[in-house]
Coordinates of C-alpha atoms in Angstrom, one line a residue:
Chain A
M175 CA 61.5 103.2 152.9
N176 CA 61.6 99.7 151.7
I177 CA 59.9 100.7 148.4
Y178 CA 62.4 103.5 148.0
K179 CA 65.3 101.1 148.5
F180 CA 63.9 98.5 146.2
E181 CA 63.2 101.1 143.4
T182 CA 66.7 102.6 143.7
K183 CA 68.4 99.3 143.8
A184 CA 66.5 98.0 140.8
Q185 CA 67.7 100.9 138.8
L186 CA 71.3 100.8 140.0
K187 CA 72.9 98.8 137.2
S188 CA 71.4 100.7 134.3
F189 CA 72.0 103.9 136.1
L190 CA 75.7 103.1 136.3
V191 CA 75.9 102.4 132.6
W192 CA 74.2 105.7 131.8
A193 CA 76.1 107.8 134.3
F194 CA 79.3 106.3 133.0
S195 CA 78.5 106.9 129.4
L196 CA 77.4 110.5 130.1
L197 CA 80.4 111.4 132.1
A198 CA 82.9 109.6 129.9
L199 CA 81.6 111.4 126.9
F200 CA 81.9 114.7 128.6
L201 CA 85.3 114.1 129.9
V202 CA 86.7 112.9 126.6
F203 CA 85.2 115.9 124.8
A204 CA 86.2 118.4 127.4
F205 CA 89.8 117.2 127.8
A206 CA 91.0 115.2 124.8
F207 CA 89.3 117.2 122.1
Y208 CA 89.2 120.7 123.6
D209 CA 92.9 121.4 122.9
M210 CA 92.7 119.8 119.5
F211 CA 89.8 122.1 118.7
M212 CA 91.5 125.2 119.9
D213 CA 94.6 124.4 118.0
S214 CA 92.7 124.3 114.8
R215 CA 92.0 128.0 115.0
A216 CA 95.1 128.9 113.0
A217 CA 94.0 126.6 110.1
V218 CA 90.6 128.1 110.0
L219 CA 92.0 131.6 110.0
E220 CA 94.3 130.6 107.2
A221 CA 91.4 129.2 105.2
L222 CA 89.4 132.4 105.7
N223 CA 92.3 134.7 104.8
S224 CA 92.8 132.9 101.5
L225 CA 89.4 134.2 100.5
P226 CA 88.6 137.7 99.6
P227 CA 87.4 139.6 102.7
V228 CA 83.9 140.1 101.3
F229 CA 83.5 136.3 101.4
S230 CA 84.6 135.7 104.9
A231 CA 82.3 138.5 106.1
M232 CA 79.5 136.8 104.3
F233 CA 80.0 133.5 105.9
G234 CA 79.6 135.3 109.2
I235 CA 81.9 133.1 111.2
N236 CA 82.7 134.9 114.4
M237 CA 86.1 133.4 115.4
D238 CA 85.8 134.6 119.0
I239 CA 82.4 132.9 119.5
L240 CA 83.3 129.8 117.6
F241 CA 86.6 129.3 119.4
S242 CA 85.5 130.0 123.0
Y243 CA 85.0 127.7 125.9
S244 CA 81.3 128.4 126.0
G245 CA 80.9 127.7 122.3
Y246 CA 82.7 124.3 122.7
F247 CA 80.7 123.6 125.9
Q248 CA 77.5 124.1 124.0
F249 CA 78.6 121.6 121.3
T250 CA 79.5 119.0 123.9
Y251 CA 76.3 119.6 125.8
T252 CA 74.3 118.7 122.8
Y253 CA 75.5 115.1 123.1
V254 CA 75.6 115.0 126.9
A255 CA 72.0 116.2 126.9
L256 CA 71.0 113.5 124.4
I257 CA 72.4 110.8 126.7
G258 CA 70.9 112.6 129.7
A259 CA 67.4 112.7 128.1
I260 CA 67.5 109.0 127.3
M261 CA 68.7 108.3 130.8
A262 CA 66.0 110.3 132.5
S263 CA 63.3 108.7 130.3
S264 CA 64.5 105.2 131.0
I265 CA 64.6 105.9 134.8
A266 CA 61.1 107.1 134.7
L267 CA 59.7 104.4 132.4
S268 CA 61.3 101.6 134.4
A269 CA 60.1 103.0 137.8
F270 CA 56.6 103.8 136.8
A271 CA 55.9 100.9 134.4
R272 CA 57.7 98.2 136.4
E273 CA 54.6 96.5 137.8
K274 CA 52.7 96.9 134.6
R275 CA 55.5 95.2 132.7
S276 CA 56.0 92.3 135.1
K277 CA 52.2 92.0 135.5
C278 CA 52.1 92.4 139.3
V279 CA 50.2 95.7 139.7
D280 CA 47.7 93.9 141.9
F281 CA 50.5 92.6 144.2
L282 CA 51.8 96.1 144.8
F283 CA 48.5 97.8 145.2
S284 CA 47.2 95.3 147.7
K285 CA 50.0 96.2 150.1
P286 CA 49.1 98.5 153.0
V287 CA 50.6 101.5 151.4
S288 CA 48.5 104.2 149.7
R289 CA 48.9 104.7 146.0
E290 CA 49.6 108.4 146.7
K291 CA 52.6 107.4 148.8
L292 CA 53.7 104.8 146.2
F293 CA 53.7 107.5 143.5
F294 CA 55.8 109.9 145.6
V295 CA 58.3 107.3 146.7
K296 CA 58.8 106.3 143.1
L297 CA 59.2 109.9 142.1
L298 CA 61.7 110.5 144.9
S299 CA 63.7 107.5 143.8
C300 CA 63.9 108.8 140.3
L301 CA 64.9 112.3 141.5
T302 CA 67.6 110.9 143.7
L303 CA 69.3 109.2 140.7
I304 CA 69.0 112.3 138.6
I305 CA 70.4 114.5 141.3
V306 CA 73.4 112.2 141.8
V307 CA 74.3 112.2 138.1
N308 CA 73.9 116.0 137.9
V309 CA 76.2 116.6 140.9
L310 CA 78.8 114.5 139.2
F311 CA 78.3 116.3 135.9
I312 CA 78.6 119.8 137.5
A313 CA 81.7 118.6 139.3
A314 CA 83.1 117.4 136.0
S315 CA 82.3 120.7 134.3
V316 CA 83.9 122.7 137.1
L317 CA 87.0 120.5 136.7
S318 CA 87.2 121.1 133.0
F319 CA 86.6 124.8 133.5
A320 CA 89.4 125.1 135.9
V321 CA 91.9 122.9 134.0
N322 CA 91.3 124.7 130.7
G323 CA 92.3 127.9 132.4
Q324 CA 89.1 129.8 132.4
D325 CA 88.4 132.9 134.5
P326 CA 87.5 131.6 138.0
S327 CA 85.2 134.6 138.6
K328 CA 82.9 133.1 135.9
M329 CA 82.4 129.9 137.9
G330 CA 78.9 130.8 139.0
V331 CA 77.8 131.2 135.3
L332 CA 79.4 127.9 134.5
I333 CA 77.5 126.1 137.3
L334 CA 74.2 127.6 136.2
A335 CA 75.0 126.7 132.6
S336 CA 75.8 123.1 133.5
S337 CA 72.6 122.8 135.6
S338 CA 70.8 122.9 132.2
L339 CA 71.2 119.2 132.2
F340 CA 69.2 118.8 135.5
F341 CA 66.3 120.9 134.3
M342 CA 66.2 119.3 130.9
Q343 CA 66.2 115.9 132.6
L344 CA 63.3 116.9 134.8
V345 CA 61.3 117.7 131.7
F346 CA 62.0 114.3 130.2
L347 CA 61.4 112.6 133.5
S348 CA 57.9 114.0 133.8
I349 CA 57.0 113.3 130.2
S350 CA 58.1 109.7 130.5
I351 CA 56.2 109.3 133.8
L352 CA 53.1 110.5 132.0
Y353 CA 53.7 108.0 129.2
A354 CA 54.5 105.1 131.6
V355 CA 51.3 105.7 133.5
F356 CA 49.0 106.1 130.5
A357 CA 50.4 103.7 128.0
P358 CA 48.5 100.4 128.0
K359 CA 51.7 98.5 127.5
V360 CA 55.4 99.3 127.8
R361 CA 57.3 96.5 126.0
S362 CA 60.8 97.9 126.0
V363 CA 62.0 100.5 128.4
S364 CA 65.2 101.2 126.6
G365 CA 63.6 101.3 123.2
T366 CA 61.0 103.8 124.3
A367 CA 63.6 105.9 126.1
T368 CA 65.9 105.9 123.1
A369 CA 63.0 107.0 120.9
F370 CA 62.1 109.8 123.3
G371 CA 65.7 111.1 123.5
F372 CA 66.3 111.0 119.8
A373 CA 62.9 112.5 119.1
G374 CA 64.1 115.5 121.1
F375 CA 67.5 115.5 119.4
I376 CA 65.9 115.4 115.9
L377 CA 63.4 118.1 116.7
S378 CA 66.0 120.5 117.9
A379 CA 68.2 119.6 114.9
L380 CA 65.2 120.2 112.6
Y381 CA 64.6 123.5 114.4
S382 CA 68.1 124.7 113.7
L383 CA 67.6 123.7 110.1
I384 CA 64.3 125.3 109.4
Q385 CA 63.9 127.9 112.2
E386 CA 60.2 127.6 112.7
D387 CA 59.2 129.0 116.1
F388 CA 56.7 126.4 117.0
L389 CA 59.3 123.7 116.8
K390 CA 61.3 125.4 119.5
Y391 CA 58.6 124.8 122.0
L392 CA 58.3 121.2 120.8
S393 CA 61.9 120.3 121.5
P394 CA 62.5 120.0 125.2
L395 CA 66.2 119.3 124.7
G396 CA 66.7 123.0 123.8
Y397 CA 64.6 124.5 126.6
F398 CA 67.7 125.0 128.7
S399 CA 70.7 126.0 126.8
P400 CA 74.2 126.6 128.3
G401 CA 75.0 128.9 125.4
T402 CA 72.2 131.3 126.4
V403 CA 73.4 131.2 130.0
F404 CA 77.0 132.0 128.9
S405 CA 75.9 134.9 126.8
T406 CA 73.1 136.4 128.9
G407 CA 73.7 135.1 132.4
S408 CA 70.3 133.3 132.7
F409 CA 67.9 131.0 131.0
E410 CA 65.2 132.3 128.7
T411 CA 62.1 133.1 130.7
G412 CA 59.7 131.8 128.0
F413 CA 61.3 128.4 128.1
V414 CA 61.5 128.2 131.8
V415 CA 57.8 128.9 132.1
T416 CA 57.1 126.3 129.3
A417 CA 59.2 123.7 131.0
A418 CA 57.6 124.3 134.4
A419 CA 54.2 124.0 132.9
V420 CA 55.1 120.8 131.1
V421 CA 56.6 119.3 134.3
A422 CA 53.7 120.3 136.5
A423 CA 51.0 119.2 134.1
S424 CA 52.6 115.8 133.3
V425 CA 53.3 114.9 136.9
A426 CA 49.8 116.1 138.0
L427 CA 48.0 114.1 135.3
A428 CA 50.1 111.0 135.9
Y429 CA 49.5 111.3 139.7
F430 CA 45.7 111.3 139.2
K431 CA 45.7 108.5 136.7
Y432 CA 48.1 106.4 138.9
C433 CA 45.9 106.9 142.0
K434 CA 42.6 106.2 140.2
S435 CA 43.4 103.6 137.5
D436 CA 42.1 100.1 137.6
A437 CA 44.6 97.6 138.9
Q438 CA 44.9 94.8 136.3
A439 CA 45.1 91.3 137.6
I440 CA 46.3 88.6 135.3
Chain B
M133 CA 53.0 81.9 105.8
N134 CA 50.4 82.4 108.5
I135 CA 53.2 83.3 110.9
L136 CA 54.5 85.9 108.5
R137 CA 51.0 87.3 108.1
R138 CA 50.5 87.5 111.9
E139 CA 53.9 89.1 112.4
Q140 CA 53.1 91.7 109.8
R141 CA 49.8 92.5 111.5
A142 CA 51.5 92.8 114.9
G143 CA 54.0 95.4 113.6
R144 CA 51.5 97.4 111.6
K145 CA 50.5 100.0 114.2
A146 CA 54.1 100.9 115.1
F147 CA 54.9 101.1 111.3
V148 CA 52.1 103.5 110.6
I149 CA 53.1 105.8 113.5
W150 CA 56.7 105.8 112.3
M151 CA 55.6 106.6 108.8
A152 CA 53.6 109.6 110.0
V153 CA 56.6 110.9 111.8
M154 CA 58.9 110.4 108.8
F155 CA 56.5 112.0 106.5
F156 CA 56.5 115.1 108.8
L157 CA 60.3 115.0 109.0
C158 CA 60.9 114.7 105.2
F159 CA 58.3 117.4 104.3
A160 CA 59.0 119.9 107.0
G161 CA 62.7 119.5 106.3
I162 CA 62.9 119.6 102.6
V163 CA 60.2 122.2 101.9
K164 CA 62.1 124.7 103.9
F165 CA 65.2 124.4 101.7
Q166 CA 66.6 127.7 100.3
S167 CA 69.7 127.7 98.2
Y168 CA 72.4 130.2 99.0
T169 CA 73.8 132.2 96.3
A170 CA 77.5 131.7 97.2
S171 CA 77.1 127.9 97.6
G172 CA 80.0 127.0 95.3
S173 CA 82.7 128.7 97.3
M174 CA 81.0 127.6 100.5
A175 CA 81.7 124.0 99.7
E176 CA 85.4 124.8 98.9
L177 CA 85.7 126.8 102.1
L178 CA 84.2 124.1 104.3
A179 CA 86.4 121.5 102.7
S180 CA 89.5 123.4 103.7
F181 CA 88.5 123.5 107.4
P182 CA 89.9 120.9 109.9
R183 CA 87.3 118.2 110.5
I184 CA 86.9 119.0 114.2
V185 CA 85.8 122.5 113.3
M186 CA 83.3 121.2 110.9
A187 CA 81.9 118.8 113.5
V188 CA 81.5 121.6 116.1
M189 CA 79.9 123.8 113.5
G190 CA 77.3 121.1 112.9
A191 CA 77.7 120.2 109.3
A192 CA 80.2 117.4 108.7
G193 CA 81.7 118.6 105.5
L194 CA 78.3 119.2 103.9
D195 CA 77.3 122.3 102.0
I196 CA 73.7 122.9 103.0
G197 CA 73.4 125.6 100.4
T198 CA 72.9 123.0 97.7
L199 CA 70.0 120.7 97.6
S200 CA 72.2 117.6 97.6
G201 CA 74.0 118.7 100.7
Y202 CA 70.8 119.6 102.4
T203 CA 69.2 116.3 101.6
A204 CA 72.3 114.5 102.9
L205 CA 72.0 116.3 106.2
L206 CA 68.3 115.5 106.4
F207 CA 68.9 111.8 105.5
Y208 CA 71.4 111.6 108.4
Y209 CA 68.4 112.0 110.7
V210 CA 66.4 109.6 108.6
L211 CA 69.2 107.1 109.1
I212 CA 69.1 107.6 112.8
C213 CA 65.3 106.9 112.8
A214 CA 65.8 103.9 110.5
V215 CA 68.3 102.4 113.0
I216 CA 66.1 103.1 116.0
Y217 CA 63.3 101.3 114.2
A218 CA 65.6 98.5 113.2
V219 CA 66.7 97.9 116.8
H220 CA 63.1 97.7 117.7
L221 CA 62.3 95.3 114.8
G222 CA 65.3 93.0 115.5
S223 CA 64.8 92.7 119.2
S224 CA 61.1 92.2 119.1
A225 CA 61.5 89.6 116.3
V226 CA 63.3 87.5 118.9
A227 CA 61.9 88.6 122.2
R228 CA 58.4 89.9 121.7
E229 CA 56.7 86.6 122.4
S230 CA 58.8 86.1 125.6
I231 CA 57.9 89.6 126.9
D232 CA 54.2 89.1 126.1
K233 CA 54.4 85.6 127.6
T234 CA 52.9 84.1 124.5
Y235 CA 55.9 82.0 123.4
E236 CA 54.3 78.8 124.7
F237 CA 51.7 79.3 122.2
V238 CA 53.8 79.8 119.1
F239 CA 56.7 77.6 119.9
T240 CA 54.6 74.5 120.5
K241 CA 53.1 74.7 117.0
P242 CA 54.4 72.0 114.6
C243 CA 57.0 74.3 113.2
S244 CA 60.7 74.3 114.0
R245 CA 62.1 77.2 116.1
G246 CA 64.4 78.1 113.3
R247 CA 61.5 78.5 110.9
V248 CA 59.5 80.6 113.3
L249 CA 62.5 82.9 113.9
G250 CA 63.3 83.0 110.2
L251 CA 59.7 84.2 109.4
K252 CA 59.8 86.7 112.2
L253 CA 63.1 88.1 110.9
A254 CA 61.8 88.1 107.4
S255 CA 58.8 90.2 108.6
A256 CA 61.2 92.6 110.3
Y257 CA 63.2 93.0 107.0
I258 CA 60.0 93.6 105.1
Y259 CA 59.1 96.4 107.4
L260 CA 62.6 97.9 107.3
F261 CA 62.5 97.8 103.5
L262 CA 59.1 99.5 103.4
F263 CA 60.4 102.1 105.8
C264 CA 63.3 103.0 103.6
A265 CA 61.3 102.8 100.4
F266 CA 58.6 105.1 101.8
N267 CA 61.2 107.6 103.0
A268 CA 62.6 107.7 99.5
V269 CA 59.2 108.3 98.1
F270 CA 58.4 111.0 100.7
S271 CA 61.6 112.9 100.0
M272 CA 61.1 112.7 96.2
L273 CA 57.6 114.1 96.6
A274 CA 58.9 116.9 98.8
V275 CA 61.6 117.7 96.3
A276 CA 59.1 117.6 93.4
Y277 CA 57.0 120.1 95.4
L278 CA 60.1 122.4 95.6
K279 CA 60.4 122.5 91.8
T280 CA 64.1 123.1 91.7
S281 CA 66.4 122.4 88.8
E282 CA 68.7 120.2 90.8
D283 CA 68.1 116.5 90.3
V284 CA 68.6 114.5 93.5
G285 CA 66.5 111.4 92.6
P286 CA 69.6 109.1 92.3
L287 CA 71.1 110.5 95.5
I288 CA 67.9 109.8 97.4
L289 CA 67.9 106.2 96.2
L290 CA 71.5 105.9 97.3
F291 CA 70.6 107.2 100.7
A292 CA 67.7 104.8 100.9
L293 CA 70.0 102.0 100.1
D294 CA 72.5 103.2 102.8
S295 CA 69.8 103.4 105.5
F296 CA 68.5 99.9 104.5
L297 CA 71.9 98.4 104.7
I298 CA 72.8 100.0 108.0
G299 CA 69.3 99.3 109.3
S300 CA 69.7 95.6 108.3
L301 CA 72.9 95.5 110.3
F302 CA 71.2 96.7 113.4
V303 CA 68.2 94.4 112.9
A304 CA 70.7 91.5 112.9
L305 CA 72.8 92.8 115.8
S306 CA 69.9 93.4 118.1
A307 CA 68.4 90.1 117.2
L308 CA 71.7 88.5 118.1
F309 CA 71.8 90.4 121.5
A310 CA 68.2 89.4 122.2
S311 CA 68.9 85.7 121.5
I312 CA 72.1 85.6 123.6
V313 CA 70.8 87.3 126.8
K314 CA 68.7 85.5 129.4
Q315 CA 66.2 88.2 130.2
P316 CA 64.2 89.2 127.2
E317 CA 64.2 92.9 127.9
K318 CA 68.0 93.0 128.2
G319 CA 68.3 92.3 124.5
A320 CA 66.6 95.5 123.5
F321 CA 68.8 97.3 126.1
F322 CA 72.0 96.1 124.5
G323 CA 70.7 96.8 121.0
N324 CA 69.9 100.4 122.0
L325 CA 73.2 100.8 123.8
A326 CA 75.0 99.6 120.7
F327 CA 73.1 102.1 118.6
L328 CA 73.9 104.9 121.0
Y329 CA 77.6 104.0 121.0
A330 CA 77.7 103.7 117.3
F331 CA 76.2 107.2 117.1
I332 CA 78.7 108.7 119.6
I333 CA 81.6 107.0 117.9
G334 CA 80.3 108.4 114.6
V335 CA 80.5 111.9 116.2
V336 CA 84.0 111.3 117.4
Y337 CA 84.9 109.9 114.0
N338 CA 83.8 113.1 112.4
M339 CA 86.1 115.1 114.7
L340 CA 89.3 113.3 113.9
D341 CA 91.5 114.0 110.9
N342 CA 92.9 110.5 110.7
P343 CA 90.3 108.2 112.2
G344 CA 91.8 105.1 110.6
L345 CA 90.3 101.9 111.9
L346 CA 87.8 103.7 114.0
K347 CA 85.6 103.7 110.9
L348 CA 84.9 100.0 111.5
A349 CA 83.2 100.8 114.8
A350 CA 81.1 103.6 113.3
P351 CA 78.5 102.1 111.1
F352 CA 76.8 105.5 110.6
N353 CA 79.9 106.6 108.7
Y354 CA 80.4 103.5 106.5
F355 CA 79.0 105.4 103.6
S356 CA 80.0 109.0 103.8
P357 CA 77.6 111.6 102.5
Q358 CA 80.3 113.1 100.4
D359 CA 80.8 109.8 98.6
L360 CA 77.1 109.4 98.1
I361 CA 76.7 112.9 96.7
A362 CA 79.4 112.1 94.3
G363 CA 77.4 108.9 93.3
R364 CA 79.9 106.4 94.8
F365 CA 78.8 103.6 97.0
D366 CA 81.8 102.2 98.8
P367 CA 81.9 98.5 97.8
V368 CA 84.4 97.5 100.5
Y369 CA 82.1 98.7 103.3
A370 CA 79.1 97.3 101.5
V371 CA 80.8 93.9 101.7
I372 CA 81.9 94.4 105.3
T373 CA 78.3 95.3 106.2
L374 CA 76.9 92.2 104.5
L375 CA 79.5 90.0 106.2
L376 CA 78.6 91.5 109.6
I377 CA 74.9 90.9 108.9
A378 CA 75.5 87.3 107.9
A379 CA 77.7 86.6 110.9
S380 CA 75.1 88.1 113.3
L381 CA 72.2 86.3 111.7
Y382 CA 74.2 83.0 111.9
G383 CA 74.8 83.7 115.6
T384 CA 71.2 84.5 116.2
F385 CA 69.9 81.2 114.8
A386 CA 72.6 79.3 116.6
A387 CA 71.9 80.9 119.9
F388 CA 68.1 80.9 119.5
G389 CA 68.0 77.2 118.8
R390 CA 69.6 76.5 122.2
K391 CA 67.8 79.2 124.2
D392 CA 65.8 78.5 127.3
L393 CA 62.5 80.2 126.7
T394 CA 61.3 81.6 130.0

């Protein structure tokens, strides 16, 4: 329990910074910009109508999909997910590389607590933080859904769609745990976490640009997409399986390494 | 000179890894380019949309049916990478020895602190310059491989200059943060946070029709891709960037000279 408290408390400050950034971004986008976006529908229609109909068909802009709550939610989610990914990575890196970084692995490992237990307590502390931010995020999405006058019977779909963030963060959490346990040295938690998050962001952007299938499986940011949930009612099975495999494999590998590795003394 | 050489060696591994990633990004991206037939009217149509619609659709006023628009979009990601690398370079120039607990070794050498810091920052700028130069070379190779008629050589050079300038700004900013804060790790944290906020403000900037002064807070948008495609390099913002770099570097040296090394 002491370890749990210590871990959670040590993360608190940066957790607040991340949670604030994530929620503030979502709220600004979902409230301030949503109306502005919807209002621009007329201008787009006008622009399209000024062209010959052949052209506007060719551009393939589906007005009802573009100007829908779900389309806009997917756009906002791209950036929320980016911050969420960086957040999950930095939580995992800072929990699992803390002793390595401050060069006190021997101190912790010589305490009368098994390494197995240490691993799980650290994991539990990370999960707690992620669950808290996701509960807040889902609450914020429900709020924006209700305020923007959407059909209340679709609330279940919305909640599933906004839980994308949670599953995506689990993937980033487990990959970062793996990295933190295996890397010989973690110099900068925030630098590595930012690199992880933006690597995911650029991979999914690259996928949307070049449409190669293998890239899709390489970009964990896109495994869980609210857009898919809004249109089909569930996540894509292939990605759910991939994500589960990635999480299970990373956590298992990290667990064995953490329990067996040599404890460095200075 | 030895310090510079040592610094260069310390940063080599990270640089090689970054270059491998950038090589993949440039090639995988550009080689897949296909021009659309209707690209001329596409650009016109896109220009008539409100900016917020463009932002949501994912191409901020760029026509990716032309090679220049496509390259511009790709270089936006290169710019992001350059800035992440720049934050790493800037904060580790100041704080790496503190984090590795080797500062006692280097700062007791018969060499002033300012000189050591200057050489470390010089090494950071050399790497940033190489990063941008290599990216330009990779993209030109990829474009040559495409064998299109469109000449984007000058455009790629302008983008490289853009990423070097903005990257330099972030080297200086994160060096400044790292030399002001007490704990060495916090410097990188603020550097990365500044980068993330600049990125998000850039997204918001692209959504507004009249962003006004918000542009000052969005370094990613100092040099708009539309301007660069047209061959213009905004001199006002080039000067602003240089002034910001100079101010941050001045602050870095001032703060670092008085810093408690712990």
